[in-house]
Short mmCIF file of C-alpha atoms in Angstrom, two decimals:
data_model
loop_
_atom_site.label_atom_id
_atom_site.label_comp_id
_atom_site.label_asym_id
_atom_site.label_seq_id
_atom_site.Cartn_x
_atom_site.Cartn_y
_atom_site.Cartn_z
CA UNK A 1 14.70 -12.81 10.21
CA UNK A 2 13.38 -12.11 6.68
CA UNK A 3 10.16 -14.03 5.67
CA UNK A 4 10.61 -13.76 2.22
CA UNK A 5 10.54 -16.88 -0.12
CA UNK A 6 14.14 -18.98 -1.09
CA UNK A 7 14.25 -20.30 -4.32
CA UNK A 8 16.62 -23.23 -2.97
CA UNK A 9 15.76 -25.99 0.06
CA UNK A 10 16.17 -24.14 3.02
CA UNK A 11 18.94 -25.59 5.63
CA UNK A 12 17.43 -27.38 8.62
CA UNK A 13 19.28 -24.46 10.68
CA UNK A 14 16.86 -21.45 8.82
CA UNK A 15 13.61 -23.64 9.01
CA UNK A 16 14.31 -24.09 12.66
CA UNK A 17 14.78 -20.24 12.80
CA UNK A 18 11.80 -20.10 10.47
CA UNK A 19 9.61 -22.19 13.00
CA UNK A 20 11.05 -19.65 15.81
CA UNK A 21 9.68 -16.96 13.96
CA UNK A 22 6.13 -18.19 13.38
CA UNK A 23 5.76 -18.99 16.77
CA UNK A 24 7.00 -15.83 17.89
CA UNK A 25 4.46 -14.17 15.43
CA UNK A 26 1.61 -16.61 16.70
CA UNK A 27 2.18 -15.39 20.12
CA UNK A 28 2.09 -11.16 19.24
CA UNK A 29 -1.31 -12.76 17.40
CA UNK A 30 -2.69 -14.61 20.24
CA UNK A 31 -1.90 -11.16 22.37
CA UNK A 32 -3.17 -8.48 20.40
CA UNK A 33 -5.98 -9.79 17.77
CA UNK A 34 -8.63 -11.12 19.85
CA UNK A 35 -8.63 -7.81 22.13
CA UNK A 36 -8.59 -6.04 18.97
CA UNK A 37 -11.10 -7.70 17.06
CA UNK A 38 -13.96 -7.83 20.07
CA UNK A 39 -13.28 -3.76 20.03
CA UNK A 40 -13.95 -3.67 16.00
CA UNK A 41 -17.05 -6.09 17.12
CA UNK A 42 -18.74 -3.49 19.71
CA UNK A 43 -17.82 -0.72 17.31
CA UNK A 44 -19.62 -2.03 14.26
CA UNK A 45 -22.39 -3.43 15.94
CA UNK A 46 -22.80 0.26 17.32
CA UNK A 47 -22.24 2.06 14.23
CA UNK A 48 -25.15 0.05 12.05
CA UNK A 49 -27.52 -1.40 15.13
CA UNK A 50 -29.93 1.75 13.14
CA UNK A 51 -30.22 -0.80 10.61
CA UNK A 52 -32.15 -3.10 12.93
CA UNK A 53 -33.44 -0.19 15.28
CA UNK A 54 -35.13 0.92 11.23
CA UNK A 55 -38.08 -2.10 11.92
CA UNK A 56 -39.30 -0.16 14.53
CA UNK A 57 -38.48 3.38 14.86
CA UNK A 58 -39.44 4.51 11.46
CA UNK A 59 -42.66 3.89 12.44
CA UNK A 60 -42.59 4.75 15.90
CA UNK A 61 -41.44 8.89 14.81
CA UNK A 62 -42.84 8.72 11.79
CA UNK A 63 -39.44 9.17 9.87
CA UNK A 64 -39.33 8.01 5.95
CA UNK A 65 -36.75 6.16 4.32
CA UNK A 66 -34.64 9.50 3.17
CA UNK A 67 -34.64 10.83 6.74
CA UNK A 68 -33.36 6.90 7.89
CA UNK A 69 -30.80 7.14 4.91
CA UNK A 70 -29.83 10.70 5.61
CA UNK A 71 -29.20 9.94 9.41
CA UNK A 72 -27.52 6.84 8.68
CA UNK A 73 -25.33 8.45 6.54
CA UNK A 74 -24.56 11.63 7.97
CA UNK A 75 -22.20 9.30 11.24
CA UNK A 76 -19.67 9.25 7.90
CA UNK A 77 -19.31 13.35 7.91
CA UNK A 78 -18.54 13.14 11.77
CA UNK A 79 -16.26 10.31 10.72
CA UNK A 80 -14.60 12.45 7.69
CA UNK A 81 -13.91 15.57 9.42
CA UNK A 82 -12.49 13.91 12.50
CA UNK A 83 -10.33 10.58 11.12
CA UNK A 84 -6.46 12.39 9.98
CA UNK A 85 -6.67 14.10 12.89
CA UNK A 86 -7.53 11.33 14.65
CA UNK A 87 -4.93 9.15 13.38
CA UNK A 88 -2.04 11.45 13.93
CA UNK A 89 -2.56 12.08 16.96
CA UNK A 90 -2.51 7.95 18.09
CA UNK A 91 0.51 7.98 16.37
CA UNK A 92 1.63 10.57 18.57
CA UNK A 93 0.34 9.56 21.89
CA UNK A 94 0.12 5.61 21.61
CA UNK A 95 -2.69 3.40 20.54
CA UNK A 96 -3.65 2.33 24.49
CA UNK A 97 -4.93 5.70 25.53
CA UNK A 98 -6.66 6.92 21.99
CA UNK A 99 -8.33 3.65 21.02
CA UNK A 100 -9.62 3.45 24.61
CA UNK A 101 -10.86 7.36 24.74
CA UNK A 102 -12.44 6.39 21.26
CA UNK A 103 -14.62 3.25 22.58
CA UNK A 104 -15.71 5.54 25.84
CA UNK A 105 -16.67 8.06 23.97
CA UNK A 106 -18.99 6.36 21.25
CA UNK A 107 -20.40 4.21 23.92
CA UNK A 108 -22.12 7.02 25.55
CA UNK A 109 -23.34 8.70 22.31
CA UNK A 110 -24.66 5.56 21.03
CA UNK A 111 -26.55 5.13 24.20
CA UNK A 112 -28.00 8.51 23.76
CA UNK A 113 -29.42 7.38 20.77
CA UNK A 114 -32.34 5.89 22.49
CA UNK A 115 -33.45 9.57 23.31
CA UNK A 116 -34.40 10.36 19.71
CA UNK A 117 -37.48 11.62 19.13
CA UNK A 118 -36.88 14.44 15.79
CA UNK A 119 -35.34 14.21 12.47
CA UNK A 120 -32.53 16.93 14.24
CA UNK A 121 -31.70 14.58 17.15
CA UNK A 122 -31.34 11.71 15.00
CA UNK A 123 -28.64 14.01 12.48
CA UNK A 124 -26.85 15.29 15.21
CA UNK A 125 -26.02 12.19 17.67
CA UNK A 126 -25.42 10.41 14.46
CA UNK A 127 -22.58 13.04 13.56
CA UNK A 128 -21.38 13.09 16.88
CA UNK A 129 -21.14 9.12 17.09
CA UNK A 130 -19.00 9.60 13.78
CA UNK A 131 -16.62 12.11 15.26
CA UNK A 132 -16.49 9.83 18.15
CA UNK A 133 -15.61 6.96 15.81
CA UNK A 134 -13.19 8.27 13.65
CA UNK A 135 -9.82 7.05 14.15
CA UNK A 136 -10.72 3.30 15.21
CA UNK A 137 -10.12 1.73 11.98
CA UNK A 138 -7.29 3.61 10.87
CA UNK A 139 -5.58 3.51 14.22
CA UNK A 140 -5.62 -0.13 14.37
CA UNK A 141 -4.36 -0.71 10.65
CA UNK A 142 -1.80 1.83 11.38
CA UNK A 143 -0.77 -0.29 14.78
CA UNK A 144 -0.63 -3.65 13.16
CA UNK A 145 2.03 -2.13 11.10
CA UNK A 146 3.97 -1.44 14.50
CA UNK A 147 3.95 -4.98 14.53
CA UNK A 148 4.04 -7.37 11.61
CA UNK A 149 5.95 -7.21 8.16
CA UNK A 150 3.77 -6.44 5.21
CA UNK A 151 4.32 -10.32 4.04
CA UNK A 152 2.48 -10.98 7.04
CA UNK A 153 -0.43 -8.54 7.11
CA UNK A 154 -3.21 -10.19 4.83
CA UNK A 155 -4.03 -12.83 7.18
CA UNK A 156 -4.01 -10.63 9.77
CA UNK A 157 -5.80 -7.79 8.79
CA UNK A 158 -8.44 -10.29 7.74
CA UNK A 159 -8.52 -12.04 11.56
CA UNK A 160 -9.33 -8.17 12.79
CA UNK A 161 -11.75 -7.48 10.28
CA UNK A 162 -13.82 -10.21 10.55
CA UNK A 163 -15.20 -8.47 13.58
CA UNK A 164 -17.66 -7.12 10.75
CA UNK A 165 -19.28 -10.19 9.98
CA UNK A 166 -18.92 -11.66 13.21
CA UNK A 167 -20.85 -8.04 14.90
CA UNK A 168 -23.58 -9.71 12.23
CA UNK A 169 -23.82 -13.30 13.62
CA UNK A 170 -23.42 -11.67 17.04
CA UNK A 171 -25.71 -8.25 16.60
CA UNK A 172 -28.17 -9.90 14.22
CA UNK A 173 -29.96 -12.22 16.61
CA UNK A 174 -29.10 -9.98 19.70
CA UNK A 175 -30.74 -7.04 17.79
CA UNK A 176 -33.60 -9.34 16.65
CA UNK A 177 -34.36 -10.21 20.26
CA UNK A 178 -34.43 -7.01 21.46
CA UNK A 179 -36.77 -6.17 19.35
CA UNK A 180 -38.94 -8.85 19.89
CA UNK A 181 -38.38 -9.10 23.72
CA UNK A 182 -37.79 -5.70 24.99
CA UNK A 183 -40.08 -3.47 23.54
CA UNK A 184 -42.28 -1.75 26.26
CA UNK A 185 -40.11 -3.10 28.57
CA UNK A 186 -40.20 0.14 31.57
CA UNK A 187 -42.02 2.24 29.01
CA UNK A 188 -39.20 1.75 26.61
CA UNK A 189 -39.59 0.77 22.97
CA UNK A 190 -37.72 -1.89 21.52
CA UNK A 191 -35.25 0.43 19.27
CA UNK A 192 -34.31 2.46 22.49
CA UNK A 193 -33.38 -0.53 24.55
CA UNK A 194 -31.28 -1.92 21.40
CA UNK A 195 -29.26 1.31 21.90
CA UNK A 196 -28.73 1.14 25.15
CA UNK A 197 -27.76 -2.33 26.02
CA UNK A 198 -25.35 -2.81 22.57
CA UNK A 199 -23.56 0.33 23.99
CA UNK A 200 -22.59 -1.65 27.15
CA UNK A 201 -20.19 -3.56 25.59
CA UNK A 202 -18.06 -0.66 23.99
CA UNK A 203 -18.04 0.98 26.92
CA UNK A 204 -16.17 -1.84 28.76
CA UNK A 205 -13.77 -2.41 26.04
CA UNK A 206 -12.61 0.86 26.33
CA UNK A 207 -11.47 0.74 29.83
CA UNK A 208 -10.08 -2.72 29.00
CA UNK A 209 -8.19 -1.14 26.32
CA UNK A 210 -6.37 1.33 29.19
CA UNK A 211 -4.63 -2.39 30.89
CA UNK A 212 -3.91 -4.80 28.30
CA UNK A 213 -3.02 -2.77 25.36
CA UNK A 214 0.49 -1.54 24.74
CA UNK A 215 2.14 1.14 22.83
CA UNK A 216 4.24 -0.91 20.79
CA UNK A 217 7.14 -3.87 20.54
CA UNK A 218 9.62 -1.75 23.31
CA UNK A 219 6.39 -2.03 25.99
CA UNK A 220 5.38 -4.95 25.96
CA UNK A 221 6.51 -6.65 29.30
CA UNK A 222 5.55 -10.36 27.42
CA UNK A 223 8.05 -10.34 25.23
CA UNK A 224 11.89 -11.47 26.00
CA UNK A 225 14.60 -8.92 24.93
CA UNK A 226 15.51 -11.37 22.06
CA UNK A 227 11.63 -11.52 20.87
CA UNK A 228 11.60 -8.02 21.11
CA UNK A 229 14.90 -7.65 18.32
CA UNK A 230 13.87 -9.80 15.85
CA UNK A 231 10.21 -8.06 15.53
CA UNK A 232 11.55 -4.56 15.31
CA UNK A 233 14.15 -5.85 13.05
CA UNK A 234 11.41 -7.04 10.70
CA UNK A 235 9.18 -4.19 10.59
CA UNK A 236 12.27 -1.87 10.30
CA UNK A 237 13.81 -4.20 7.25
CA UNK A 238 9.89 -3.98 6.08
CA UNK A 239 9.79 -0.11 6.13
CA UNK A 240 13.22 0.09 4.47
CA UNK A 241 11.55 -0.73 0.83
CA UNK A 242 8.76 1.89 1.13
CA UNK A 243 9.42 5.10 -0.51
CA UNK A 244 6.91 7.11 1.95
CA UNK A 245 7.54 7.84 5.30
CA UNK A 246 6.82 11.70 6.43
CA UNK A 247 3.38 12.56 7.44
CA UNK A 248 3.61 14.86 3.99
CA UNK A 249 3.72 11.83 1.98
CA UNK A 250 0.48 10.61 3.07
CA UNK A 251 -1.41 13.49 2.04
CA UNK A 252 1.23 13.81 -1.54
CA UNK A 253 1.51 10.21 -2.71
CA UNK A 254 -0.73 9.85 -6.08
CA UNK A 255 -1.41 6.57 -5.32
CA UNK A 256 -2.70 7.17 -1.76
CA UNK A 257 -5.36 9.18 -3.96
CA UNK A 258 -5.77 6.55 -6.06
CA UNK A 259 -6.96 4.17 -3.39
CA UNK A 260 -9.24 6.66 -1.66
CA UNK A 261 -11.64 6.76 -4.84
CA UNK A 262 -11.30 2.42 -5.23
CA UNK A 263 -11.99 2.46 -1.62
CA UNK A 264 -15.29 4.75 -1.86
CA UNK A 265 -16.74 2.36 -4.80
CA UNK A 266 -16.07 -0.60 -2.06
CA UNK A 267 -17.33 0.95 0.86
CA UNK A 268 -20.72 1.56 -1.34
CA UNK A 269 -21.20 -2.05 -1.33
CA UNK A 270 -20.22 -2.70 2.73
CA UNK A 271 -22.76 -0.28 3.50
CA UNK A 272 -25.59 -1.47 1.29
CA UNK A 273 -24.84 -4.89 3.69
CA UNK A 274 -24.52 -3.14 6.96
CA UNK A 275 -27.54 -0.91 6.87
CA UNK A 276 -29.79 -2.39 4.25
CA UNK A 277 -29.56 -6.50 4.72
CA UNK A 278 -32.42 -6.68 7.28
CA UNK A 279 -34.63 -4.34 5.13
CA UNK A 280 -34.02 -6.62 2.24
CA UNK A 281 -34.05 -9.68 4.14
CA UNK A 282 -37.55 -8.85 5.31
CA UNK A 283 -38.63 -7.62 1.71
CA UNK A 284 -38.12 -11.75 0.59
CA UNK A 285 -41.11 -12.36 2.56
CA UNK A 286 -39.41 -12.33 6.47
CA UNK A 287 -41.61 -10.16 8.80
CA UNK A 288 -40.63 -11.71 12.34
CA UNK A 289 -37.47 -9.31 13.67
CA UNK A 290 -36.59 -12.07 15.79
CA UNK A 291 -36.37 -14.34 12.66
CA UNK A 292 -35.02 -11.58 10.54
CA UNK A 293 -32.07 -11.21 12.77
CA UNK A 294 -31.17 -15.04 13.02
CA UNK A 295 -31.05 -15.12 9.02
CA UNK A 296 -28.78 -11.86 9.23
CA UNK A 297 -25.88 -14.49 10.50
CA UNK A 298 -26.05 -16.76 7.63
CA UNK A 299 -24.11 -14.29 4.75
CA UNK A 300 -21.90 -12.71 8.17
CA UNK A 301 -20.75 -15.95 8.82
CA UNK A 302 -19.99 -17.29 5.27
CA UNK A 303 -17.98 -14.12 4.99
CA UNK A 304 -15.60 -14.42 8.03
CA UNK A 305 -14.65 -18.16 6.98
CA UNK A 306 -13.77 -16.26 3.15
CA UNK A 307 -11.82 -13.41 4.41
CA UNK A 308 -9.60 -15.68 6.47
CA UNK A 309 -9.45 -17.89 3.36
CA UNK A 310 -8.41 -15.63 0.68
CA UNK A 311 -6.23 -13.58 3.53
CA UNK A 312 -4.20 -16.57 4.15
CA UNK A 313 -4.17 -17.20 0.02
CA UNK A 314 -3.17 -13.84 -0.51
CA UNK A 315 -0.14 -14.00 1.88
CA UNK A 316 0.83 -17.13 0.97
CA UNK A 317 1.33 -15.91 -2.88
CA UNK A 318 1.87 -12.54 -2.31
CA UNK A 319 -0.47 -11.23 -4.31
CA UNK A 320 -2.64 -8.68 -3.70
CA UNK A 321 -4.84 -7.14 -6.53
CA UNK A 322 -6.32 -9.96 -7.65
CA UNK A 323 -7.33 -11.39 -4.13
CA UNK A 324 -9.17 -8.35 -3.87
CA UNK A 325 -10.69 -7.56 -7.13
CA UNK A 326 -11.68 -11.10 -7.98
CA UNK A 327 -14.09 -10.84 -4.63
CA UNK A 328 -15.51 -7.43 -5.58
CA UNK A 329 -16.71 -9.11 -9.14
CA UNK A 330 -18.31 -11.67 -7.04
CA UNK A 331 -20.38 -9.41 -4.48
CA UNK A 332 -21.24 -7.59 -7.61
CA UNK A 333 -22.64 -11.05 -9.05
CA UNK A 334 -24.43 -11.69 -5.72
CA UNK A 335 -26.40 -8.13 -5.40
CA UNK A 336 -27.29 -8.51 -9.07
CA UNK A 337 -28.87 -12.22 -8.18
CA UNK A 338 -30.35 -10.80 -4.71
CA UNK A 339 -32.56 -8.63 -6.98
CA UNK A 340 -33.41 -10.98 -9.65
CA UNK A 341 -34.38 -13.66 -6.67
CA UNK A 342 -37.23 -11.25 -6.00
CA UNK A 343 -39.39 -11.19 -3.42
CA UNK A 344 -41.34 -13.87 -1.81
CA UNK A 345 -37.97 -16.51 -2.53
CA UNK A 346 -36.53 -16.67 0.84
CA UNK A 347 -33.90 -19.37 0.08
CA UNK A 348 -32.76 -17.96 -3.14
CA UNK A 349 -32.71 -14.52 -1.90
CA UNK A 350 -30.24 -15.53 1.56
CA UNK A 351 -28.14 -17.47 -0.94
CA UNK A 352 -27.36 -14.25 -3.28
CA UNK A 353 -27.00 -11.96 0.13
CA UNK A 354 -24.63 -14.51 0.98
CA UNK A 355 -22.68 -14.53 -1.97
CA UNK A 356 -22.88 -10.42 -2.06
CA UNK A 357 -21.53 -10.13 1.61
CA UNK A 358 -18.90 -12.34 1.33
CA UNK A 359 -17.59 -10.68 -1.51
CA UNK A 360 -17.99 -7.29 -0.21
CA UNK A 361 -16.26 -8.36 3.05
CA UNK A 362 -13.35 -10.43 1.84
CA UNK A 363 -12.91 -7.76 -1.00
CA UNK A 364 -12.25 -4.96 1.83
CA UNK A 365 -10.24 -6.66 4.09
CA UNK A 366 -7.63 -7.53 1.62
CA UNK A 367 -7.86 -4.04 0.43
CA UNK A 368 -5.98 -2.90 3.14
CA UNK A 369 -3.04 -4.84 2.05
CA UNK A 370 -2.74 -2.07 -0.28
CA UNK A 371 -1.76 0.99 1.54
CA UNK A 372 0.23 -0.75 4.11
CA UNK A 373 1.90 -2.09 0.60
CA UNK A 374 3.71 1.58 -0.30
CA UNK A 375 3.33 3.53 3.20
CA UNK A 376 5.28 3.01 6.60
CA UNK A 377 6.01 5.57 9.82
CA UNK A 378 4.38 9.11 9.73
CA UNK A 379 3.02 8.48 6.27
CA UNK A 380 0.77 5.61 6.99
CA UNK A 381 -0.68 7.40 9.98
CA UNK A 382 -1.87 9.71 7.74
CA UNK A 383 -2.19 8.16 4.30
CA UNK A 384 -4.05 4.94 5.49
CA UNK A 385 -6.65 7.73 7.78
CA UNK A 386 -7.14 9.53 4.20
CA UNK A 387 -8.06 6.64 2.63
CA UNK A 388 -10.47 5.22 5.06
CA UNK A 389 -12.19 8.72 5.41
CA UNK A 390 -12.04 9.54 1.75
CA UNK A 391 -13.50 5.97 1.43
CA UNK A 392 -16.05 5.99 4.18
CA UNK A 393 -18.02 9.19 2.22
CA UNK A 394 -19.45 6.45 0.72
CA UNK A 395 -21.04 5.51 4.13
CA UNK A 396 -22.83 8.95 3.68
CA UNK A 397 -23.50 8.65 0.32
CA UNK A 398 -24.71 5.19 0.07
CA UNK A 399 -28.01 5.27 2.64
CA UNK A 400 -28.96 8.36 1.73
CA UNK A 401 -28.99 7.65 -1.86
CA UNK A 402 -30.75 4.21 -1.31
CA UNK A 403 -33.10 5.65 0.99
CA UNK A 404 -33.67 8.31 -1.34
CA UNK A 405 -34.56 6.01 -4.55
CA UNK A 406 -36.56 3.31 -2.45
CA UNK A 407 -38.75 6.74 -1.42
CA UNK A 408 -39.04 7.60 -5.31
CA UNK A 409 -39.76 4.04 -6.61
CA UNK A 410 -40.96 2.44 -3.90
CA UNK A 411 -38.93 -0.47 -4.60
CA UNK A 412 -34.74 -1.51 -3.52
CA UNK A 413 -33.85 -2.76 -7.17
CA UNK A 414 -32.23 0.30 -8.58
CA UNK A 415 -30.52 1.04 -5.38
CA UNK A 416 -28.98 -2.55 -5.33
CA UNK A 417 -28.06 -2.45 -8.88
CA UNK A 418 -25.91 0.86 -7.65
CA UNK A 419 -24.25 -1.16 -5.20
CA UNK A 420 -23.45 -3.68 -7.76
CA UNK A 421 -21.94 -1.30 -10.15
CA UNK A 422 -19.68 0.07 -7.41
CA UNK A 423 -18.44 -2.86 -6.28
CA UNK A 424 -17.83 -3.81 -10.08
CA UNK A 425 -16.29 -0.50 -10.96
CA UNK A 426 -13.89 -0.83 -7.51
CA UNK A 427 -12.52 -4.41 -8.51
CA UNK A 428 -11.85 -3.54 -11.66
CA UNK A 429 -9.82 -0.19 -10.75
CA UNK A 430 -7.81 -2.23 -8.58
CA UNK A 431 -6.33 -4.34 -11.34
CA UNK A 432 -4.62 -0.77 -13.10
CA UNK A 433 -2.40 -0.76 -10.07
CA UNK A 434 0.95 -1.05 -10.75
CA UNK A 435 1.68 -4.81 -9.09
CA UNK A 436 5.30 -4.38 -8.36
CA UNK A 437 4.11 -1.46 -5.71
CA UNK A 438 1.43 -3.30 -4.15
CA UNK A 439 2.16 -7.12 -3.96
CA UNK A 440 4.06 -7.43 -1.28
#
């Protein structure tokens, strides 16, 4: 049953049909997202929990800022090397047994984190996490596909990813506590029990993963034969009107390229959020981690009501560029205000990191209505993985650099005023996209 729009009333037979559909869709939803989305919650709280552990450890081994930013960065070269790969091979063998080897995997070398003790230790388990990592993201973009029309996607690609802000309304008072509670606990500092008991989680998932997740639409015992037909039918009409479908194209298509560089200046901005909001939440005047962590959820949450917001708004129009470029300006608006709040201005300062991280977050979730847009099959397994690792250099790029000009200057302005012009520079390189391609 085709979901697109009718320019005349619809017959009461089609918007029974039409009702049919939805519910059908609601119950693949109810099904697959939640399990989905707790996954992408254990994964990003594991991936930038350093940003918390940071209060403590820094001090603890004696590491400066550019040794933080160059450890925090270097997961994204693990991540790189490892994410096509990675992605091809789910698409090979099935999303239930990769994305649960993934979660295993990470779990135990984000536990091992707690074992740091030298600059090396900290470089390599961070690479290692990011090899572990790799293929999360992707893979789960690339399933959704399996599963729902690209009329569809926006909302739900925005339901998944707000497991990012929600790992911040989760992981920021979780991480505070540990901090505050934990440390000496069993001759254990607080930092080394935050890695250890926020790996617990993804370690679970994973073998969760093994019994409730399945391959695709033919597998899935909870669906009637009937269900089953009309989904396939719809993805299969959806991939009909995309002009890229071997695993070639993915790696060929200009515009795959394209995205990769506007996805770099976004993931800039993410990043500065992810591993730098407690750091500048503290530099307003905040020195309590326990309290530090509690105001973390404040921009998190304001972001995951936005990115369902402007999902459903962008599916509901079907328009894509500016749902996600008109976001990006605003982040940009909100890291320029975080700096000009200054410090000592606790209230002014949580309302501009609110305003950034919402725009940052809402910005990249309906980003990857984009390459879903003009890629289907083999190609999206590989062209959405080139993307995201193409993109996530930035992760490397981003807290090193930052880390590296707060060491120079002592101060975060410049470095915040980068993130700014990133996000500024990504938004507005969205909008040269041709729109017939993309808004669908």
């Amino acid at each position: 049953m085709s979901t697109s729009r009718h320019a005349f009333p619809a017959s009461p037979e089609f918007e029974r049909a039409d009702r049919s559909e939805s519910a059908l869709y609601a119950k693949v939803t109810w099904r697959l997202i939640p399990l989905l989305f707790l996954c992408y919650v254990a994964a990003y709280l594991d991936r930038v929990n350093v940003g918390f552990a940071k209060l403590q450890m820094l001090k603890d081994l004696g590491f400066s800022e550019t040794v933080y930013g160059l450890g925090a960065g270097i997961f994204f070269i693990g991540y790189f090397i490892f994410e096509v790969p990675s992605n091809i091979i789910l698409h090979k063998v099935g999303a239930r047994l990769w994305i649960a080897r993934v979660m295993i995997t990470w779990a135990i070398i984000s536990a091992a984190m707690m074992f740091v003790q030298t600059p090396t230790t900290f470089y390599i388990l961070r690479f290692l996490l990011g090899l572990a990592e790799a293929g999360l993201f992707p893979g789960v973009i690339l399933y959704l596909t399996y599963w729902y029309p690209s009329a569809r996607r926006g909302k739900i690609i925005a339901m998944f990813m707000t497991g990012i802000p929600i790992s911040g309304v989760i992981g920021g008072p979780l991480s505070g506590w540990i901090l505050h509670a934990m440390s000496g606990a069993h001759g254990f500092a607080g930092w080394q029990w935050l890695f250890l008991l926020e790996a617990i989680p993804s370690l679970v998932l994973g073998f969760v993963i093994i019994f409730l997740l399945d391959k695709g639409i033919e597998q899935a015992k909870w669906l009637t034969a009937d269900e089953k037909k009309v989904l396939a039918a719809n993805v299969a009409a959806d991939a009909d009107g995309v002009a890229s479908h071997s695993f070639k194209d993915g790696f060929t298509n200009p515009m795959v390229w394209a995205l990769s560089v506007i996805y770099l200046f976004f993931i800039m901005g993410l990043y500065g959020v992810g591993f730098w909001l407690p750091t500048l939440i503290k530099g307003s005047g905040v020195k309590d981690p326990l309290m530090i962590g509690f105001l973390t959820t404040l921009p998190y949450a304001a972001a995951a009501i936005s990115m369902i917001v402007v999902g459903r708004s962008s599916d509901a129009r079907r328009e894509r560029r500016w749902h996600v470029a008109v976001p990006g300006l605003i982040g940009t608006a909100g890291w320029i205000a975080a700096v000009m709040a200054g410090s000592g201005n606790v209230t002014l300062a949580m309302i501009a990191l609110t305003v950034a991280t919402m725009g940052v977050m809402t910005t990249l979730c309906q980003f990857w209505c984009l390459p879903t847009a003009i890629l289907a099959g083999a190609a999206a397994a590989t062209g959405v993985a080139v993307v995201n690792s193409f993109g996530n250099l930035a992760g490397f790029i981003s807290p090193y650099v930052i880390g590296w000009i707060i060491d120079k200057t002592h101060s975060t302005d410049l470095g915040v005023y980068t993130l700014a012009a990133c996000l500024a520079i990504g938004g507005l390189l969205v909008l040269l996209l041709p729109k017939r391609l993309v808004n669908r």
